[in-house]
Amino acid sequence: MAPLKIGYGLGIGNFTPEKLQYAKSVGITYVEASGMSTFLDGNRNFKLSDEAIVKKLTDAKKAADAAGIKVWSVHMPFGQNIDLSFINEADRQDVVAKHIKLINFLKILEPEVILFHPSYYLGLNERDMRKSQLIKSAIELDEAVRGISATMVIENMLGPELMASNGKERPLMRTVEETQEIFARLPKTIYSAIDMNHIKNPEKLIIAMGDRLKTVHIADGTGAAENHFFPCSGEGKNDWNAILAALDKVGYTGPFMYESAFKDEKDLATCYQTLYNNYSNSK
């Protein structure tokens, strides 16, 4: 497997020429734009005028272009009130409408990928209904995403057990089986994003998704909590040789996109090189 390009998640408010030029100088070629709460609050209200959103995104794109960094993906907003699987149809339609409005602005960044969470925490015994609502939303959003020449992806969520401590059910796509089941019902134009912190043995999900895998979130963890440890910190339990072997097997060519703690951007490429060398030497 040829080495992958390196990327990392960066809040849209941090897209400064200095930050991006430094990232590029230490081996980063891609970013995932996060922090969409800059534009949309937790109650689905836009916080800025259309003009202000356009200016912020245009400035971000200019800074990335000047640094020679490509916006690979955008992490769409999510939360208790921003849930694609809402059972209440008026709420679900409003979530989709707000996402579509944002997607049409995001065209400015020319992203390859638009990433969504499948749901937030769920009430009890409504999982099947939530899956159907998610699929309805995804079909509508896929059209908008393809309209800006990007690919829609949905991310697997943390769910070591069905029930969370808050008395609710864990979000959708919490297991390999559930992720497979939902993807079998989605249009083939919608792809998988795999978060290496959200599931124990992520290599199993990578193999299960196969050529449906489009992008990754790189972090270490235990599959039991939102740790997002730095992969070279020794804090998590992921088997990186198994993960790189799985990425190799399914022919993954996207960026090695970090969504983890780190001290300095220069550590990201160094860490990947270590993981890559370990994997190459293990074969």
PDB file of N, CA and C in Angstrom, residues 215-282:
ATOM      1  N   THR A 215     -14.123   7.778   3.514  1.00  0.00           N
ATOM      2  CA  THR A 215     -13.263   8.638   4.332  1.00  0.00           C
ATOM      3  C   THR A 215     -13.183   8.090   5.753  1.00  0.00           C
ATOM      4  N   VAL A 216     -12.203   8.584   6.508  1.00  0.00           N
ATOM      5  CA  VAL A 216     -11.957   8.068   7.857  1.00  0.00           C
ATOM      6  C   VAL A 216     -11.788   9.215   8.856  1.00  0.00           C
ATOM      7  N   HIS A 217     -11.988   8.882  10.124  1.00  0.00           N
ATOM      8  CA  HIS A 217     -11.608   9.752  11.235  1.00  0.00           C
ATOM      9  C   HIS A 217     -10.596   8.960  12.048  1.00  0.00           C
ATOM     10  N   ILE A 218      -9.380   9.464  12.095  1.00  0.00           N
ATOM     11  CA  ILE A 218      -8.294   8.746  12.761  1.00  0.00           C
ATOM     12  C   ILE A 218      -8.135   9.239  14.194  1.00  0.00           C
ATOM     13  N   ALA A 219      -8.290   8.306  15.135  1.00  0.00           N
ATOM     14  CA  ALA A 219      -8.037   8.573  16.551  1.00  0.00           C
ATOM     15  C   ALA A 219      -7.902   7.222  17.221  1.00  0.00           C
ATOM     16  N   ASP A 220      -7.309   7.223  18.394  1.00  0.00           N
ATOM     17  CA  ASP A 220      -7.244   5.977  19.146  1.00  0.00           C
ATOM     18  C   ASP A 220      -8.309   6.017  20.227  1.00  0.00           C
ATOM     19  N   GLY A 221      -8.655   4.845  20.714  1.00  0.00           N
ATOM     20  CA  GLY A 221      -9.674   4.767  21.750  1.00  0.00           C
ATOM     21  C   GLY A 221      -9.842   3.333  22.186  1.00  0.00           C
ATOM     22  N   THR A 222     -10.962   3.096  22.850  1.00  0.00           N
ATOM     23  CA  THR A 222     -11.267   1.754  23.350  1.00  0.00           C
ATOM     24  C   THR A 222     -12.593   1.262  22.792  1.00  0.00           C
ATOM     25  N   GLY A 223     -13.270   2.122  22.026  1.00  0.00           N
ATOM     26  CA  GLY A 223     -14.605   1.780  21.548  1.00  0.00           C
ATOM     27  C   GLY A 223     -15.666   1.978  22.611  1.00  0.00           C
ATOM     28  N   ALA A 224     -15.261   2.479  23.779  1.00  0.00           N
ATOM     29  CA  ALA A 224     -16.206   2.605  24.897  1.00  0.00           C
ATOM     30  C   ALA A 224     -16.504   4.050  25.286  1.00  0.00           C
ATOM     31  N   ALA A 225     -15.745   5.006  24.769  1.00  0.00           N
ATOM     32  CA  ALA A 225     -15.943   6.414  25.137  1.00  0.00           C
ATOM     33  C   ALA A 225     -15.393   7.316  24.037  1.00  0.00           C
ATOM     34  N   GLU A 226     -15.817   8.590  24.085  1.00  0.00           N
ATOM     35  CA  GLU A 226     -15.331   9.576  23.103  1.00  0.00           C
ATOM     36  C   GLU A 226     -13.940  10.047  23.530  1.00  0.00           C
ATOM     37  N   ASN A 227     -12.953   9.191  23.357  1.00  0.00           N
ATOM     38  CA  ASN A 227     -11.602   9.538  23.804  1.00  0.00           C
ATOM     39  C   ASN A 227     -10.842  10.370  22.780  1.00  0.00           C
ATOM     40  N   HIS A 228     -10.892   9.958  21.524  1.00  0.00           N
ATOM     41  CA  HIS A 228     -10.143  10.621  20.448  1.00  0.00           C
ATOM     42  C   HIS A 228      -8.685  10.874  20.848  1.00  0.00           C
ATOM     43  N   PHE A 229      -8.060   9.810  21.348  1.00  0.00           N
ATOM     44  CA  PHE A 229      -6.640   9.880  21.704  1.00  0.00           C
ATOM     45  C   PHE A 229      -5.792  10.008  20.441  1.00  0.00           C
ATOM     46  N   PHE A 230      -4.618  10.615  20.595  1.00  0.00           N
ATOM     47  CA  PHE A 230      -3.635  10.650  19.509  1.00  0.00           C
ATOM     48  C   PHE A 230      -3.141   9.215  19.296  1.00  0.00           C
ATOM     49  N   PRO A 231      -3.121   8.720  18.046  1.00  0.00           N
ATOM     50  CA  PRO A 231      -2.776   7.308  17.818  1.00  0.00           C
ATOM     51  C   PRO A 231      -1.393   6.901  18.317  1.00  0.00           C
ATOM     52  N   CYS A 232      -0.458   7.841  18.383  1.00  0.00           N
ATOM     53  CA  CYS A 232       0.898   7.487  18.826  1.00  0.00           C
ATOM     54  C   CYS A 232       1.125   7.816  20.298  1.00  0.00           C
ATOM     55  N   SER A 233       0.045   8.059  21.029  1.00  0.00           N
ATOM     56  CA  SER A 233       0.181   8.408  22.453  1.00  0.00           C
ATOM     57  C   SER A 233       0.267   7.166  23.331  1.00  0.00           C
ATOM     58  N   GLY A 234      -0.120   6.015  22.793  1.00  0.00           N
ATOM     59  CA  GLY A 234      -0.137   4.794  23.589  1.00  0.00           C
ATOM     60  C   GLY A 234      -1.328   4.699  24.527  1.00  0.00           C
ATOM     61  N   GLU A 235      -2.281   5.632  24.397  1.00  0.00           N
ATOM     62  CA  GLU A 235      -3.409   5.653  25.340  1.00  0.00           C
ATOM     63  C   GLU A 235      -4.568   4.751  24.923  1.00  0.00           C
ATOM     64  N   GLY A 236      -4.692   4.480  23.623  1.00  0.00           N
ATOM     65  CA  GLY A 236      -5.840   3.697  23.164  1.00  0.00           C
ATOM     66  C   GLY A 236      -5.479   2.247  22.928  1.00  0.00           C
ATOM     67  N   LYS A 237      -6.462   1.491  22.449  1.00  0.00           N
ATOM     68  CA  LYS A 237      -6.270   0.045  22.289  1.00  0.00           C
ATOM     69  C   LYS A 237      -6.378  -0.415  20.838  1.00  0.00           C
ATOM     70  N   ASN A 238      -6.414   0.510  19.894  1.00  0.00           N
ATOM     71  CA  ASN A 238      -6.533   0.100  18.493  1.00  0.00           C
ATOM     72  C   ASN A 238      -5.296  -0.660  18.029  1.00  0.00           C
ATOM     73  N   ASP A 239      -5.526  -1.638  17.170  1.00  0.00           N
ATOM     74  CA  ASP A 239      -4.440  -2.386  16.535  1.00  0.00           C
ATOM     75  C   ASP A 239      -4.197  -1.739  15.172  1.00  0.00           C
ATOM     76  N   TRP A 240      -3.219  -0.837  15.126  1.00  0.00           N
ATOM     77  CA  TRP A 240      -3.023  -0.045  13.903  1.00  0.00           C
ATOM     78  C   TRP A 240      -2.513  -0.890  12.745  1.00  0.00           C
ATOM     79  N   ASN A 241      -1.779  -1.947  13.010  1.00  0.00           N
ATOM     80  CA  ASN A 241      -1.387  -2.847  11.912  1.00  0.00           C
ATOM     81  C   ASN A 241      -2.626  -3.465  11.270  1.00  0.00           C
ATOM     82  N   ALA A 242      -3.572  -3.881  12.102  1.00  0.00           N
ATOM     83  CA  ALA A 242      -4.816  -4.478  11.583  1.00  0.00           C
ATOM     84  C   ALA A 242      -5.638  -3.440  10.826  1.00  0.00           C
ATOM     85  N   ILE A 243      -5.651  -2.204  11.330  1.00  0.00           N
ATOM     86  CA  ILE A 243      -6.415  -1.135  10.669  1.00  0.00           C
ATOM     87  C   ILE A 243      -5.798  -0.798   9.314  1.00  0.00           C
ATOM     88  N   LEU A 244      -4.475  -0.628   9.273  1.00  0.00           N
ATOM     89  CA  LEU A 244      -3.816  -0.307   7.995  1.00  0.00           C
ATOM     90  C   LEU A 244      -3.943  -1.469   7.015  1.00  0.00           C
ATOM     91  N   ALA A 245      -3.899  -2.692   7.524  1.00  0.00           N
ATOM     92  CA  ALA A 245      -4.081  -3.863   6.653  1.00  0.00           C
ATOM     93  C   ALA A 245      -5.487  -3.861   6.054  1.00  0.00           C
ATOM     94  N   ALA A 246      -6.478  -3.503   6.867  1.00  0.00           N
ATOM     95  CA  ALA A 246      -7.865  -3.458   6.385  1.00  0.00           C
ATOM     96  C   ALA A 246      -8.037  -2.350   5.346  1.00  0.00           C
ATOM     97  N   LEU A 247      -7.453  -1.177   5.604  1.00  0.00           N
ATOM     98  CA  LEU A 247      -7.527  -0.070   4.634  1.00  0.00           C
ATOM     99  C   LEU A 247      -6.875  -0.489   3.320  1.00  0.00           C
ATOM    100  N   ASP A 248      -5.761  -1.183   3.432  1.00  0.00           N
ATOM    101  CA  ASP A 248      -5.039  -1.709   2.271  1.00  0.00           C
ATOM    102  C   ASP A 248      -5.932  -2.686   1.500  1.00  0.00           C
ATOM    103  N   LYS A 249      -6.549  -3.593   2.228  1.00  0.00           N
ATOM    104  CA  LYS A 249      -7.356  -4.654   1.612  1.00  0.00           C
ATOM    105  C   LYS A 249      -8.549  -4.096   0.830  1.00  0.00           C
ATOM    106  N   VAL A 250      -9.185  -3.058   1.373  1.00  0.00           N
ATOM    107  CA  VAL A 250     -10.365  -2.500   0.685  1.00  0.00           C
ATOM    108  C   VAL A 250      -9.979  -1.455  -0.364  1.00  0.00           C
ATOM    109  N   GLY A 251      -8.673  -1.193  -0.498  1.00  0.00           N
ATOM    110  CA  GLY A 251      -8.213  -0.256  -1.528  1.00  0.00           C
ATOM    111  C   GLY A 251      -8.483   1.200  -1.196  1.00  0.00           C
ATOM    112  N   TYR A 252      -8.445   1.542   0.090  1.00  0.00           N
ATOM    113  CA  TYR A 252      -8.702   2.931   0.505  1.00  0.00           C
ATOM    114  C   TYR A 252      -7.584   3.851   0.020  1.00  0.00           C
ATOM    115  N   THR A 253      -7.966   4.944  -0.640  1.00  0.00           N
ATOM    116  CA  THR A 253      -6.961   5.893  -1.152  1.00  0.00           C
ATOM    117  C   THR A 253      -7.197   7.320  -0.659  1.00  0.00           C
ATOM    118  N   GLY A 254      -8.193   7.508   0.192  1.00  0.00           N
ATOM    119  CA  GLY A 254      -8.452   8.846   0.729  1.00  0.00           C
ATOM    120  C   GLY A 254      -7.388   9.243   1.733  1.00  0.00           C
ATOM    121  N   PRO A 255      -7.514  10.429   2.306  1.00  0.00           N
ATOM    122  CA  PRO A 255      -6.510  10.864   3.278  1.00  0.00           C
ATOM    123  C   PRO A 255      -6.606  10.117   4.607  1.00  0.00           C
ATOM    124  N   PHE A 256      -5.491  10.097   5.303  1.00  0.00           N
ATOM    125  CA  PHE A 256      -5.420   9.620   6.688  1.00  0.00           C
ATOM    126  C   PHE A 256      -5.837  10.827   7.522  1.00  0.00           C
ATOM    127  N   MET A 257      -7.152  10.948   7.758  1.00  0.00           N
ATOM    128  CA  MET A 257      -7.737  12.182   8.292  1.00  0.00           C
ATOM    129  C   MET A 257      -7.875  12.107   9.811  1.00  0.00           C
ATOM    130  N   TYR A 258      -6.991  12.827  10.490  1.00  0.00           N
ATOM    131  CA  TYR A 258      -7.012  12.818  11.954  1.00  0.00           C
ATOM    132  C   TYR A 258      -8.216  13.591  12.504  1.00  0.00           C
ATOM    133  N   GLU A 259      -8.848  12.996  13.519  1.00  0.00           N
ATOM    134  CA  GLU A 259      -9.813  13.714  14.356  1.00  0.00           C
ATOM    135  C   GLU A 259      -9.459  13.318  15.791  1.00  0.00           C
ATOM    136  N   SER A 260      -8.313  13.820  16.218  1.00  0.00           N
ATOM    137  CA  SER A 260      -7.784  13.369  17.510  1.00  0.00           C
ATOM    138  C   SER A 260      -7.053  14.503  18.206  1.00  0.00           C
ATOM    139  N   ALA A 261      -6.730  14.251  19.453  1.00  0.00           N
ATOM    140  CA  ALA A 261      -5.869  15.172  20.190  1.00  0.00           C
ATOM    141  C   ALA A 261      -4.479  15.150  19.555  1.00  0.00           C
ATOM    142  N   PHE A 262      -3.785  16.277  19.582  1.00  0.00           N
ATOM    143  CA  PHE A 262      -2.373  16.317  19.170  1.00  0.00           C
ATOM    144  C   PHE A 262      -1.765  17.589  19.742  1.00  0.00           C
ATOM    145  N   LYS A 263      -0.435  17.580  19.890  1.00  0.00           N
ATOM    146  CA  LYS A 263       0.233  18.762  20.460  1.00  0.00           C
ATOM    147  C   LYS A 263       0.567  19.780  19.384  1.00  0.00           C
ATOM    148  N   ASP A 264       1.050  19.282  18.249  1.00  0.00           N
ATOM    149  CA  ASP A 264       1.538  20.156  17.183  1.00  0.00           C
ATOM    150  C   ASP A 264       1.262  19.455  15.855  1.00  0.00           C
ATOM    151  N   GLU A 265       0.860  20.228  14.861  1.00  0.00           N
ATOM    152  CA  GLU A 265       0.567  19.629  13.545  1.00  0.00           C
ATOM    153  C   GLU A 265       1.713  18.772  13.016  1.00  0.00           C
ATOM    154  N   LYS A 266       2.934  19.112  13.393  1.00  0.00           N
ATOM    155  CA  LYS A 266       4.077  18.345  12.860  1.00  0.00           C
ATOM    156  C   LYS A 266       4.052  16.886  13.337  1.00  0.00           C
ATOM    157  N   ASP A 267       3.362  16.629  14.451  1.00  0.00           N
ATOM    158  CA  ASP A 267       3.292  15.259  14.979  1.00  0.00           C
ATOM    159  C   ASP A 267       2.414  14.345  14.126  1.00  0.00           C
ATOM    160  N   LEU A 268       1.522  14.922  13.326  1.00  0.00           N
ATOM    161  CA  LEU A 268       0.556  14.110  12.583  1.00  0.00           C
ATOM    162  C   LEU A 268       1.229  13.269  11.507  1.00  0.00           C
ATOM    163  N   ALA A 269       2.070  13.897  10.699  1.00  0.00           N
ATOM    164  CA  ALA A 269       2.768  13.149   9.643  1.00  0.00           C
ATOM    165  C   ALA A 269       3.770  12.175  10.253  1.00  0.00           C
ATOM    166  N   THR A 270       4.444  12.606  11.314  1.00  0.00           N
ATOM    167  CA  THR A 270       5.429  11.742  11.979  1.00  0.00           C
ATOM    168  C   THR A 270       4.761  10.483  12.515  1.00  0.00           C
ATOM    169  N   CYS A 271       3.612  10.657  13.142  1.00  0.00           N
ATOM    170  CA  CYS A 271       2.886   9.517  13.704  1.00  0.00           C
ATOM    171  C   CYS A 271       2.459   8.566  12.587  1.00  0.00           C
ATOM    172  N   TYR A 272       1.904   9.110  11.508  1.00  0.00           N
ATOM    173  CA  TYR A 272       1.482   8.227  10.409  1.00  0.00           C
ATOM    174  C   TYR A 272       2.668   7.449   9.853  1.00  0.00           C
ATOM    175  N   GLN A 273       3.796   8.129   9.726  1.00  0.00           N
ATOM    176  CA  GLN A 273       4.991   7.456   9.197  1.00  0.00           C
ATOM    177  C   GLN A 273       5.386   6.277  10.095  1.00  0.00           C
ATOM    178  N   THR A 274       5.285   6.491  11.403  1.00  0.00           N
ATOM    179  CA  THR A 274       5.582   5.414  12.364  1.00  0.00           C
ATOM    180  C   THR A 274       4.615   4.248  12.185  1.00  0.00           C
ATOM    181  N   LEU A 275       3.319   4.563  12.114  1.00  0.00           N
ATOM    182  CA  LEU A 275       2.306   3.510  11.949  1.00  0.00           C
ATOM    183  C   LEU A 275       2.512   2.772  10.630  1.00  0.00           C
ATOM    184  N   TYR A 276       2.820   3.549   9.593  1.00  0.00           N
ATOM    185  CA  TYR A 276       3.005   2.968   8.254  1.00  0.00           C
ATOM    186  C   TYR A 276       4.237   2.053   8.221  1.00  0.00           C
ATOM    187  N   ASN A 277       5.319   2.521   8.828  1.00  0.00           N
ATOM    188  CA  ASN A 277       6.550   1.707   8.875  1.00  0.00           C
ATOM    189  C   ASN A 277       6.326   0.425   9.677  1.00  0.00           C
ATOM    190  N   ASN A 278       5.636   0.557  10.814  1.00  0.00           N
ATOM    191  CA  ASN A 278       5.330  -0.629  11.632  1.00  0.00           C
ATOM    192  C   ASN A 278       4.537  -1.644  10.819  1.00  0.00           C
ATOM    193  N   TYR A 279       3.544  -1.133  10.095  1.00  0.00           N
ATOM    194  CA  TYR A 279       2.698  -2.022   9.284  1.00  0.00           C
ATOM    195  C   TYR A 279       3.510  -2.668   8.160  1.00  0.00           C
ATOM    196  N   SER A 280       4.307  -1.859   7.465  1.00  0.00           N
ATOM    197  CA  SER A 280       5.124  -2.382   6.355  1.00  0.00           C
ATOM    198  C   SER A 280       6.076  -3.472   6.848  1.00  0.00           C
ATOM    199  N   ASN A 281       6.653  -3.248   8.025  1.00  0.00           N
ATOM    200  CA  ASN A 281       7.618  -4.213   8.580  1.00  0.00           C
ATOM    201  C   ASN A 281       6.945  -5.473   9.124  1.00  0.00           C
ATOM    202  N   SER A 282       5.640  -5.377   9.371  1.00  0.00           N
ATOM    203  CA  SER A 282       4.932  -6.526   9.966  1.00  0.00           C
ATOM    204  C   SER A 282       4.491  -7.533   8.907  1.00  0.00           C
TER     205      SER A 282
END
